[in-house]
């Protein structure tokens, strides 16, 4: 008889895991304390945006393999394996992770279990948690019911969650018993048939693998962003630099895209929680570099705000178009989003901020209701003094100056993700700024043309355009 699985916590990670386990052929029960979420999932409606997940959800509600409930007792009777997929957010006013939801859900399912089973933690937790929770499981489970514990960190990326869950690049299992490993080999049999690396280890290593991976990625992004600060000062092109070092296979090109930096529900809080944890362990200086990575990251946001302030001086009455509020493309997640942070700060400085994101407007509006949310890109840029590209949705990567020129009041764009071709924009008479990249001023010939026909005298000062056509006059990126 195939294993019956429950997934406790049906947020981003849990809903994805539940639907993907059903796709692999298991009977799955998703459990959450949030009734609204459970009702929505039961109707086949995903409460967030994630490519391909809605289809999978509906498919397996129809096959009957996937159900949702608010009852932990039902889960305790049903499941052979219980995945814990609740959040570990940053504690208010602190760097450490809030373990309330993990602790309470592990205790609750251990109490509710009416048959032998395995609890499998997927949430990202401070090292040492699994060993502590193992004790809790023993205390809470009923006499005669054997409840095991394993830790199986999740590495899925938003936007690729289904793909990453069905075809993970590695599986990591921390446990203290060969029985737990055997059960998880059965759960992940499909991936194991494809020879996916399976790393069976102890609790501590499994917990640390997750935070080490995220810390490394965060550092990689901040590393290239630190070089952006250098190229902005001495001249140079950060994209070319990243391409060149990325050819070295030991370094690799991925996660070297300079720009407004990292955000989201994982990288920022995970590096902070890791620092807090090692500090608790008396290793204060060990992870100090993560503090630097965090600060470099946040300075990129300041840089964009300052750039706009320095260019315009007073922002009162200025119209700013912000393209993107999600922390990255193909997601409607705005948690710790650099784009939304920059938009809100410019609004606080007095600007009129018109925002457009293909998917994240509604979530952004819940956090910052006073920004002006637009239904289309053109609505957002119409009459703007500057366009800020802050999340690299495909719709924005493909932008051309010709699509926007007739709509804006002042031709200026800031490419906060380094995805546009500067020459295309400067040649079309735009002031183009990017983080860490050499930019040309608008070409003189075009400016004279634009001066007559489009921009209006006051928009094209000799300082902006009074130089020979095509000459590179500014090597400072921003
Ligand atoms: C991350 C990890 O990648 C994933 O393995 C883990 O399970 C959860 O955390 P995610 O938060 O979905 O996943 O986003 P990711 O794709 O890692 O991007 C994080 C942030 O870094 C985004 O804001 C993105 O825009 C930014 N980023 C990424 C850069 O600024 N430059 C890059 O080169 C890559």
Short mmCIF file of C-alpha atoms and ligand atoms in Angstrom, two decimals:
data_model
loop_
_atom_site.label_atom_id
_atom_site.label_comp_id
_atom_site.label_asym_id
_atom_site.label_seq_id
_atom_site.Cartn_x
_atom_site.Cartn_y
_atom_site.Cartn_z
CA UNK A 1 0.00 0.00 0.00
CA UNK A 2 1.50 3.38 -1.02
CA UNK A 3 2.43 5.79 1.76
CA UNK A 4 -0.15 8.40 2.71
CA UNK A 5 1.31 11.86 3.16
CA UNK A 6 0.22 15.00 4.94
CA UNK A 7 1.70 18.44 4.49
CA UNK A 8 1.26 20.75 7.47
CA UNK A 9 1.34 24.39 6.45
CA UNK A 10 -0.05 25.12 2.98
CA UNK A 11 1.71 28.36 2.16
CA UNK A 12 4.11 28.65 -0.68
CA UNK A 13 6.26 25.67 0.17
CA UNK A 14 3.51 23.42 1.55
CA UNK A 15 0.97 23.89 -1.25
CA UNK A 16 3.68 23.19 -3.82
CA UNK A 17 4.93 20.13 -1.98
CA UNK A 18 1.41 18.74 -1.51
CA UNK A 19 0.46 19.12 -5.19
CA UNK A 20 3.78 17.69 -6.38
CA UNK A 21 3.54 14.66 -4.07
CA UNK A 22 0.06 14.00 -5.50
CA UNK A 23 1.57 14.27 -8.98
CA UNK A 24 4.07 11.56 -7.96
CA UNK A 25 1.13 9.27 -7.17
CA UNK A 26 0.70 9.67 -3.40
CA UNK A 27 -2.52 10.36 -1.56
CA UNK A 28 -1.97 13.71 0.12
CA UNK A 29 -3.77 15.73 2.78
CA UNK A 30 -2.78 19.40 3.13
CA UNK A 31 -3.46 20.91 6.56
CA UNK A 32 -3.48 24.52 7.69
CA UNK A 33 -5.00 26.55 10.54
CA UNK A 34 -6.06 29.22 8.03
CA UNK A 35 -9.58 28.20 6.99
CA UNK A 36 -9.76 30.73 4.19
CA UNK A 37 -6.61 29.30 2.62
CA UNK A 38 -7.88 25.73 2.97
CA UNK A 39 -11.24 26.66 1.40
CA UNK A 40 -9.50 28.35 -1.49
CA UNK A 41 -7.12 25.43 -2.12
CA UNK A 42 -10.03 22.96 -1.87
CA UNK A 43 -11.78 24.88 -4.66
CA UNK A 44 -8.60 24.56 -6.73
CA UNK A 45 -7.75 28.24 -6.37
CA UNK A 46 -4.14 29.02 -5.59
CA UNK A 47 -3.88 32.03 -3.22
CA UNK A 48 -0.59 33.14 -4.82
CA UNK A 49 1.03 33.14 -8.24
CA UNK A 50 3.31 30.26 -9.17
CA UNK A 51 3.69 28.96 -12.73
CA UNK A 52 2.11 25.51 -13.36
CA UNK A 53 0.97 25.01 -9.76
CA UNK A 54 -2.69 25.90 -10.21
CA UNK A 55 -3.01 23.29 -12.98
CA UNK A 56 -1.42 20.63 -10.78
CA UNK A 57 -3.67 21.56 -7.87
CA UNK A 58 -6.83 21.27 -9.96
CA UNK A 59 -5.64 18.09 -11.62
CA UNK A 60 -5.18 16.27 -8.33
CA UNK A 61 -8.27 17.60 -6.61
CA UNK A 62 -10.01 16.01 -9.59
CA UNK A 63 -8.09 12.71 -9.31
CA UNK A 64 -9.01 12.68 -5.58
CA UNK A 65 -5.38 12.26 -4.55
CA UNK A 66 -5.18 15.75 -3.04
CA UNK A 67 -7.41 17.07 -0.25
CA UNK A 68 -7.18 19.88 2.26
CA UNK A 69 -8.37 20.19 5.84
CA UNK A 70 -8.00 22.34 8.96
CA UNK A 71 -8.09 19.26 11.20
CA UNK A 72 -4.79 18.10 12.68
CA UNK A 73 -6.62 15.07 14.13
CA UNK A 74 -7.64 14.02 10.64
CA UNK A 75 -3.97 14.34 9.63
CA UNK A 76 -2.88 12.25 12.62
CA UNK A 77 -5.18 9.42 11.61
CA UNK A 78 -4.43 9.65 7.89
CA UNK A 79 -0.70 10.10 7.46
CA UNK A 80 2.28 7.76 7.40
CA UNK A 81 4.57 10.70 6.69
CA UNK A 82 3.86 14.25 7.89
CA UNK A 83 5.80 17.05 6.19
CA UNK A 84 6.19 20.24 8.21
CA UNK A 85 6.12 23.20 5.84
CA UNK A 86 5.20 26.12 8.08
CA UNK A 87 7.06 29.43 8.03
CA UNK A 88 10.01 30.53 10.16
CA UNK A 89 9.80 34.31 9.71
CA UNK A 90 12.23 36.82 11.17
CA UNK A 91 11.18 37.69 14.74
CA UNK A 92 9.87 41.22 15.12
CA UNK A 93 12.72 43.54 16.10
CA UNK A 94 15.32 40.75 16.02
CA UNK A 95 17.42 38.83 13.53
CA UNK A 96 16.57 35.38 14.87
CA UNK A 97 13.98 33.06 13.29
CA UNK A 98 10.58 32.69 14.92
CA UNK A 99 10.14 28.98 15.64
CA UNK A 100 6.62 29.26 17.08
CA UNK A 101 4.86 27.68 14.09
CA UNK A 102 7.34 24.82 13.69
CA UNK A 103 7.27 23.98 17.37
CA UNK A 104 3.50 24.07 17.64
CA UNK A 105 2.84 22.07 14.49
CA UNK A 106 5.41 19.38 15.35
CA UNK A 107 3.92 19.04 18.85
CA UNK A 108 0.36 18.99 17.47
CA UNK A 109 0.96 16.28 14.88
CA UNK A 110 2.97 14.16 17.35
CA UNK A 111 0.00 14.34 19.74
CA UNK A 112 -2.55 13.65 16.99
CA UNK A 113 -0.74 10.64 15.45
CA UNK A 114 -2.74 7.46 16.04
CA UNK A 115 -0.32 5.16 14.18
CA UNK A 116 3.41 4.82 13.64
CA UNK A 117 4.63 7.59 11.40
CA UNK A 118 7.51 9.87 10.42
CA UNK A 119 7.50 13.65 10.85
CA UNK A 120 9.70 15.31 8.21
CA UNK A 121 10.70 18.93 8.70
CA UNK A 122 11.06 20.95 5.51
CA UNK A 123 11.06 24.43 7.04
CA UNK A 124 14.36 26.34 7.28
CA UNK A 125 15.35 26.24 10.95
CA UNK A 126 18.28 27.30 13.16
CA UNK A 127 20.83 24.53 13.58
CA UNK A 128 20.03 22.45 16.66
CA UNK A 129 16.25 22.65 16.19
CA UNK A 130 15.72 19.08 14.95
CA UNK A 131 17.52 17.57 17.94
CA UNK A 132 15.40 19.69 20.28
CA UNK A 133 12.22 18.78 18.40
CA UNK A 134 13.04 15.09 18.56
CA UNK A 135 12.76 15.36 22.33
CA UNK A 136 9.45 17.22 21.97
CA UNK A 137 8.07 14.49 19.67
CA UNK A 138 8.92 11.83 22.25
CA UNK A 139 7.18 13.81 24.98
CA UNK A 140 4.05 14.52 22.96
CA UNK A 141 3.39 11.23 21.15
CA UNK A 142 1.02 8.67 22.62
CA UNK A 143 2.22 5.55 24.35
CA UNK A 144 2.55 2.69 21.86
CA UNK A 145 2.74 4.99 18.81
CA UNK A 146 6.18 5.23 17.28
CA UNK A 147 6.78 8.72 15.83
CA UNK A 148 10.11 9.39 14.13
CA UNK A 149 11.67 12.66 12.99
CA UNK A 150 13.80 13.58 10.00
CA UNK A 151 14.90 16.90 8.49
CA UNK A 152 14.65 17.32 4.74
CA UNK A 153 15.36 20.94 3.75
CA UNK A 154 13.66 22.39 0.71
CA UNK A 155 15.61 24.30 -1.95
CA UNK A 156 12.79 25.36 -4.25
CA UNK A 157 12.92 28.72 -5.95
CA UNK A 158 9.79 30.78 -6.38
CA UNK A 159 8.85 30.87 -10.04
CA UNK A 160 10.32 27.35 -10.51
CA UNK A 161 8.72 25.70 -7.49
CA UNK A 162 7.03 22.83 -9.35
CA UNK A 163 10.09 22.02 -11.42
CA UNK A 164 12.40 22.21 -8.37
CA UNK A 165 10.12 19.93 -6.33
CA UNK A 166 9.55 17.31 -9.02
CA UNK A 167 13.12 17.38 -10.28
CA UNK A 168 15.31 18.54 -7.38
CA UNK A 169 19.04 18.83 -8.01
CA UNK A 170 19.76 17.05 -4.71
CA UNK A 171 17.92 15.55 -1.76
CA UNK A 172 19.23 16.04 1.74
CA UNK A 173 17.96 13.97 4.65
CA UNK A 174 19.02 14.45 8.24
CA UNK A 175 17.94 11.66 10.56
CA UNK A 176 19.13 9.33 13.25
CA UNK A 177 17.51 6.14 12.03
CA UNK A 178 17.81 3.98 8.94
CA UNK A 179 14.00 3.52 9.05
CA UNK A 180 13.50 7.25 8.37
CA UNK A 181 15.94 7.13 5.47
CA UNK A 182 14.18 4.10 4.02
CA UNK A 183 10.77 5.83 4.13
CA UNK A 184 12.13 8.94 2.45
CA UNK A 185 13.79 6.87 -0.26
CA UNK A 186 10.31 5.51 -0.97
CA UNK A 187 8.79 9.03 -1.06
CA UNK A 188 11.49 10.27 -3.43
CA UNK A 189 11.77 7.08 -5.50
CA UNK A 190 10.99 8.98 -8.71
CA UNK A 191 13.92 11.39 -8.29
CA UNK A 192 16.20 8.56 -7.15
CA UNK A 193 15.46 6.63 -10.35
CA UNK A 194 16.93 9.62 -12.19
CA UNK A 195 20.05 9.34 -10.02
CA UNK A 196 19.39 12.54 -8.13
CA UNK A 197 22.12 12.84 -5.47
CA UNK A 198 20.72 11.67 -2.12
CA UNK A 199 22.67 12.92 0.86
CA UNK A 200 21.79 11.08 4.05
CA UNK A 201 23.36 12.80 7.03
CA UNK A 202 22.80 13.93 10.61
CA UNK A 203 20.30 16.57 11.76
CA UNK A 204 22.83 19.37 12.12
CA UNK A 205 24.38 18.96 8.67
CA UNK A 206 20.95 18.84 7.03
CA UNK A 207 19.85 22.02 8.79
CA UNK A 208 23.10 23.77 7.91
CA UNK A 209 23.05 22.73 4.23
CA UNK A 210 19.99 24.88 3.68
CA UNK A 211 21.27 28.03 5.36
CA UNK A 212 24.76 27.57 3.91
CA UNK A 213 23.31 27.38 0.39
CA UNK A 214 21.24 30.54 0.88
CA UNK A 215 24.12 32.36 2.56
CA UNK A 216 26.39 31.49 -0.35
CA UNK A 217 23.86 32.76 -2.90
CA UNK A 218 23.32 35.98 -0.95
CA UNK A 219 27.07 36.49 -0.72
CA UNK A 220 27.51 35.91 -4.42
CA UNK A 221 24.95 38.59 -5.24
CA UNK A 222 26.46 41.03 -2.74
CA UNK A 223 29.94 40.28 -4.02
CA UNK A 224 29.07 41.48 -7.51
CA UNK A 225 27.04 44.38 -6.11
CA UNK A 226 30.08 45.49 -4.09
CA UNK A 227 32.02 45.61 -7.37
CA UNK A 228 29.18 47.76 -8.74
CA UNK A 229 30.10 50.35 -6.15
CA UNK A 230 33.66 50.25 -7.49
CA UNK A 231 32.72 50.52 -11.16
CA UNK A 232 30.38 53.37 -10.31
CA UNK A 233 33.36 55.19 -8.83
CA UNK A 234 36.19 54.42 -11.26
CA UNK A 235 34.28 53.46 -14.42
CA UNK A 236 33.80 50.03 -15.88
CA UNK A 237 30.93 47.74 -16.71
CA UNK A 238 29.64 45.36 -14.09
CA UNK A 239 27.90 43.06 -16.56
CA UNK A 240 31.07 42.54 -18.56
CA UNK A 241 32.98 41.96 -15.34
CA UNK A 242 30.43 39.34 -14.22
CA UNK A 243 30.52 37.64 -17.64
CA UNK A 244 34.29 37.52 -17.58
CA UNK A 245 34.68 36.05 -14.10
CA UNK A 246 31.66 33.79 -14.67
CA UNK A 247 33.50 31.96 -17.46
CA UNK A 248 35.74 30.56 -14.79
CA UNK A 249 33.95 27.31 -13.98
CA UNK A 250 35.04 27.54 -10.36
CA UNK A 251 33.05 30.77 -10.07
CA UNK A 252 30.17 30.33 -12.53
CA UNK A 253 27.98 33.09 -13.98
CA UNK A 254 24.74 32.41 -12.11
CA UNK A 255 23.76 34.70 -9.22
CA UNK A 256 26.21 37.33 -10.43
CA UNK A 257 23.53 39.67 -11.77
CA UNK A 258 24.20 43.06 -10.26
CA UNK A 259 21.31 45.39 -9.56
CA UNK A 260 19.00 46.40 -6.73
CA UNK A 261 19.85 43.18 -4.94
CA UNK A 262 18.13 40.30 -3.25
CA UNK A 263 14.84 40.21 -1.39
CA UNK A 264 12.06 37.70 -0.84
CA UNK A 265 10.97 35.46 1.96
CA UNK A 266 14.23 33.50 2.23
CA UNK A 267 17.64 35.02 1.48
CA UNK A 268 17.39 38.15 3.69
CA UNK A 269 15.84 36.48 6.72
CA UNK A 270 17.96 33.33 6.42
CA UNK A 271 21.28 35.18 6.51
CA UNK A 272 20.08 37.19 9.51
CA UNK A 273 18.83 34.09 11.34
CA UNK A 274 22.13 32.34 10.66
CA UNK A 275 24.09 35.22 12.16
CA UNK A 276 21.78 35.25 15.18
CA UNK A 277 22.19 31.50 15.65
CA UNK A 278 25.99 31.43 15.43
CA UNK A 279 26.09 34.34 17.82
CA UNK A 280 24.00 32.33 20.30
CA UNK A 281 26.57 29.59 19.88
CA UNK A 282 29.30 32.01 20.95
CA UNK A 283 30.71 32.33 17.41
CA UNK A 284 30.01 36.05 17.02
CA UNK A 285 32.71 36.83 14.48
CA UNK A 286 32.36 33.66 12.39
CA UNK A 287 29.60 34.88 10.11
CA UNK A 288 30.33 38.59 10.27
CA UNK A 289 30.73 38.64 6.50
CA UNK A 290 26.98 38.01 6.24
CA UNK A 291 26.38 41.32 7.93
CA UNK A 292 28.46 42.93 5.18
CA UNK A 293 26.47 41.05 2.53
CA UNK A 294 23.24 42.35 4.05
CA UNK A 295 24.51 45.92 4.18
CA UNK A 296 25.88 45.90 0.63
CA UNK A 297 22.49 44.60 -0.47
CA UNK A 298 20.54 47.33 1.30
CA UNK A 299 22.92 50.03 0.02
CA UNK A 300 21.85 49.22 -3.55
CA UNK A 301 18.34 50.36 -2.71
CA UNK A 302 19.69 53.58 -1.18
CA UNK A 303 21.69 54.13 -4.35
CA UNK A 304 18.60 54.18 -6.56
CA UNK A 305 16.69 56.48 -4.21
CA UNK A 306 19.67 58.85 -4.05
CA UNK A 307 20.15 58.80 -7.78
CA UNK A 308 16.60 60.00 -8.35
CA UNK A 309 16.84 62.57 -5.57
CA UNK A 310 20.13 63.91 -6.88
CA UNK A 311 18.87 64.14 -10.44
CA UNK A 312 15.66 65.97 -9.63
CA UNK A 313 16.39 67.70 -6.35
CA UNK A 314 12.93 68.29 -4.95
CA UNK A 315 10.67 65.29 -5.67
CA UNK A 316 7.40 67.06 -4.88
CA UNK A 317 5.35 67.07 -8.11
CA UNK A 318 7.66 64.61 -9.89
CA UNK A 319 6.03 61.59 -11.43
CA UNK A 320 7.96 58.34 -11.05
CA UNK A 321 7.03 55.14 -12.87
CA UNK A 322 8.11 51.99 -11.02
CA UNK A 323 8.13 48.84 -13.11
CA UNK A 324 7.96 45.83 -10.84
CA UNK A 325 7.07 45.36 -7.19
CA UNK A 326 7.69 41.60 -6.85
CA UNK A 327 11.04 40.63 -5.33
CA UNK A 328 11.80 38.80 -8.56
CA UNK A 329 10.04 37.99 -11.84
CA UNK A 330 7.41 35.23 -12.19
CA UNK A 331 6.31 35.73 -8.61
CA UNK A 332 3.69 37.88 -6.86
CA UNK A 333 5.70 37.81 -3.63
CA UNK A 334 6.60 41.26 -2.31
CA UNK A 335 8.24 40.19 0.95
CA UNK A 336 11.35 42.31 1.48
CA UNK A 337 11.15 43.36 -2.14
CA UNK A 338 13.85 45.86 -3.17
CA UNK A 339 11.49 47.27 -5.81
CA UNK A 340 8.65 47.96 -3.41
CA UNK A 341 11.01 49.38 -0.79
CA UNK A 342 12.43 51.85 -3.33
CA UNK A 343 8.93 52.80 -4.53
CA UNK A 344 7.73 53.45 -0.97
CA UNK A 345 10.79 55.53 -0.10
CA UNK A 346 10.38 57.73 -3.17
CA UNK A 347 6.73 58.20 -2.27
CA UNK A 348 7.77 59.25 1.25
CA UNK A 349 10.12 61.80 -0.33
CA UNK A 350 7.14 63.51 -1.97
CA UNK A 351 7.06 61.97 -5.47
CA UNK A 352 3.94 60.70 -7.21
CA UNK A 353 4.72 57.03 -7.65
CA UNK A 354 2.89 55.05 -10.33
CA UNK A 355 3.51 51.36 -10.01
CA UNK A 356 2.94 48.47 -12.37
CA UNK A 357 3.72 44.80 -11.83
CA UNK A 358 2.21 42.04 -14.01
CA UNK A 359 1.26 39.94 -10.94
CA UNK A 360 2.19 41.58 -7.66
CA UNK A 361 0.12 44.81 -7.61
CA UNK A 362 -2.49 43.37 -5.25
CA UNK A 363 0.05 42.13 -2.71
CA UNK A 364 2.03 45.35 -2.94
CA UNK A 365 -1.14 47.40 -2.37
CA UNK A 366 -1.79 45.51 0.87
CA UNK A 367 1.61 46.68 2.16
CA UNK A 368 1.71 50.18 0.68
CA UNK A 369 -1.85 51.21 -0.22
CA UNK A 370 -0.91 54.83 -0.95
CA UNK A 371 1.13 54.17 -4.08
CA UNK A 372 -0.78 54.53 -7.32
CA UNK A 373 -1.19 51.05 -8.79
CA UNK A 374 -1.68 50.90 -12.55
CA UNK A 375 -3.22 48.15 -14.66
CA UNK A 376 -0.79 48.49 -17.52
CA UNK A 377 2.79 49.46 -18.10
CA UNK A 378 1.73 52.35 -20.32
CA UNK A 379 -0.58 53.73 -17.60
CA UNK A 380 2.36 53.70 -15.19
CA UNK A 381 4.82 55.49 -17.49
CA UNK A 382 2.40 58.05 -18.90
CA UNK A 383 3.57 61.54 -18.02
CA UNK A 384 6.47 60.25 -15.93
CA UNK A 385 9.69 62.12 -15.26
CA UNK A 386 11.67 58.94 -14.76
CA UNK A 387 11.03 55.23 -15.30
CA UNK A 388 12.60 52.79 -12.83
CA UNK A 389 12.91 49.16 -13.94
CA UNK A 390 13.24 47.28 -10.66
CA UNK A 391 12.02 43.71 -11.31
CA UNK A 392 13.14 42.04 -14.52
CA UNK A 393 9.83 40.63 -15.80
CA UNK A 394 10.10 39.59 -19.42
CA UNK A 395 7.65 42.34 -20.35
CA UNK A 396 10.20 44.86 -19.05
CA UNK A 397 13.32 43.17 -20.38
CA UNK A 398 11.82 43.49 -23.87
CA UNK A 399 11.08 47.20 -23.53
CA UNK A 400 12.24 49.50 -26.28
CA UNK A 401 12.62 53.26 -26.07
CA UNK A 402 10.25 53.63 -28.97
CA UNK A 403 7.45 51.95 -27.05
CA UNK A 404 7.77 54.48 -24.23
CA UNK A 405 9.03 57.71 -25.79
CA UNK A 406 5.63 59.04 -26.75
CA UNK A 407 4.22 58.49 -23.28
CA UNK A 408 6.74 59.90 -20.84
CA UNK A 409 7.20 63.55 -19.91
CA UNK A 410 10.98 63.28 -19.53
CA UNK A 411 13.09 60.60 -21.16
CA UNK A 412 14.98 59.06 -18.32
CA UNK A 413 15.18 55.43 -17.31
CA UNK A 414 17.03 53.67 -14.49
CA UNK A 415 17.73 50.01 -15.20
CA UNK A 416 17.87 48.57 -11.69
CA UNK A 417 18.42 45.03 -12.98
CA UNK A 418 20.93 45.60 -15.79
CA UNK A 419 18.76 43.97 -18.42
CA UNK A 420 18.43 46.73 -21.04
CA UNK A 421 20.88 47.70 -23.73
CA UNK A 422 22.15 51.17 -22.78
CA UNK A 423 23.01 52.12 -26.37
CA UNK A 424 19.46 51.56 -27.60
CA UNK A 425 18.20 54.06 -25.07
CA UNK A 426 20.86 56.72 -25.31
CA UNK A 427 20.67 56.61 -29.10
CA UNK A 428 16.94 57.24 -28.80
CA UNK A 429 17.60 60.34 -26.71
CA UNK A 430 17.03 58.90 -23.27
CA UNK A 431 19.07 59.57 -20.18
CA UNK A 432 19.99 56.03 -19.21
CA UNK A 433 21.28 55.02 -15.82
CA UNK A 434 22.13 51.57 -14.53
CA UNK A 435 23.80 50.21 -11.44
CA UNK A 436 27.50 49.67 -11.97
CA UNK A 437 27.52 50.21 -15.73
CA UNK A 438 29.05 52.73 -18.01
CA UNK A 439 26.31 54.76 -19.69
CA UNK A 440 26.41 57.08 -22.64
CA UNK A 441 24.65 60.38 -22.58
CA UNK A 442 21.87 60.79 -25.15
CA UNK A 443 23.44 61.44 -28.54
CA UNK A 444 23.67 65.08 -29.54
CA UNK A 445 22.12 64.63 -32.97
CA UNK A 446 19.13 62.86 -31.50
CA UNK A 447 18.78 65.40 -28.77
CA UNK A 448 18.58 68.24 -31.25
CA UNK A 449 15.91 66.28 -33.08
CA UNK A 450 14.14 65.38 -29.86
CA UNK A 451 14.47 68.94 -28.71
CA UNK A 452 12.43 70.14 -31.64
CA UNK A 453 9.88 67.38 -31.81
CA UNK A 454 9.43 65.53 -28.59
CA UNK A 455 11.12 66.48 -25.41
CA UNK A 456 10.64 70.21 -25.19
CA UNK A 457 13.41 72.73 -24.62
CA UNK A 458 13.57 72.49 -20.87
CA UNK A 459 14.15 68.74 -20.84
CA UNK A 460 17.37 68.74 -22.86
CA UNK A 461 20.08 70.72 -21.22
CA UNK A 462 23.57 71.07 -22.72
CA UNK A 463 24.74 69.13 -19.74
CA UNK A 464 22.62 66.15 -20.73
CA UNK A 465 23.31 66.17 -24.44
CA UNK A 466 25.88 68.74 -25.43
CA UNK A 467 28.60 66.40 -26.63
CA UNK A 468 29.58 64.65 -29.84
CA UNK A 469 27.27 61.92 -31.11
CA UNK A 470 27.97 58.54 -29.57
CA UNK A 471 30.74 59.70 -27.28
CA UNK A 472 30.99 57.97 -23.98
CA UNK A 473 30.96 60.82 -21.54
CA UNK A 474 29.89 59.17 -18.33
CA UNK A 475 31.65 56.18 -16.95
CA UNK A 476 30.03 56.39 -13.58
CA UNK A 477 27.10 54.00 -13.68
CA UNK A 478 24.57 55.90 -11.73
C1 LIG B 1 15.97 31.24 -2.67
C2 LIG B 1 16.91 30.08 -3.02
O1 LIG B 1 17.40 30.27 -4.35
C3 LIG B 1 16.18 28.76 -2.89
O2 LIG B 1 17.05 27.68 -3.16
C4 LIG B 1 15.63 28.65 -1.47
O3 LIG B 1 14.92 27.46 -1.31
C5 LIG B 1 14.74 29.84 -1.17
O4 LIG B 1 15.45 31.04 -1.36
P1 LIG B 1 13.98 32.49 -3.93
O5 LIG B 1 13.77 33.28 -2.67
O6 LIG B 1 12.80 31.94 -4.65
O7 LIG B 1 14.93 31.24 -3.63
O8 LIG B 1 14.75 33.46 -4.93
P2 LIG B 1 16.11 33.46 -5.75
O9 LIG B 1 15.85 33.05 -7.14
O10 LIG B 1 17.20 32.78 -5.02
O11 LIG B 1 16.38 35.03 -5.76
C6 LIG B 1 16.53 35.74 -4.54
C7 LIG B 1 16.74 37.21 -4.78
O12 LIG B 1 18.03 37.45 -5.32
C8 LIG B 1 15.76 37.86 -5.73
O13 LIG B 1 15.36 39.12 -5.18
C9 LIG B 1 16.55 38.06 -7.00
O14 LIG B 1 16.10 39.14 -7.76
C10 LIG B 1 17.94 38.33 -6.44
N1 LIG B 1 19.04 38.00 -7.37
C11 LIG B 1 19.20 36.72 -7.81
C12 LIG B 1 19.92 38.99 -7.75
O15 LIG B 1 19.80 40.16 -7.35
N2 LIG B 1 20.95 38.65 -8.60
C13 LIG B 1 21.14 37.40 -9.05
O16 LIG B 1 22.11 37.18 -9.79
C14 LIG B 1 20.24 36.40 -8.65
#
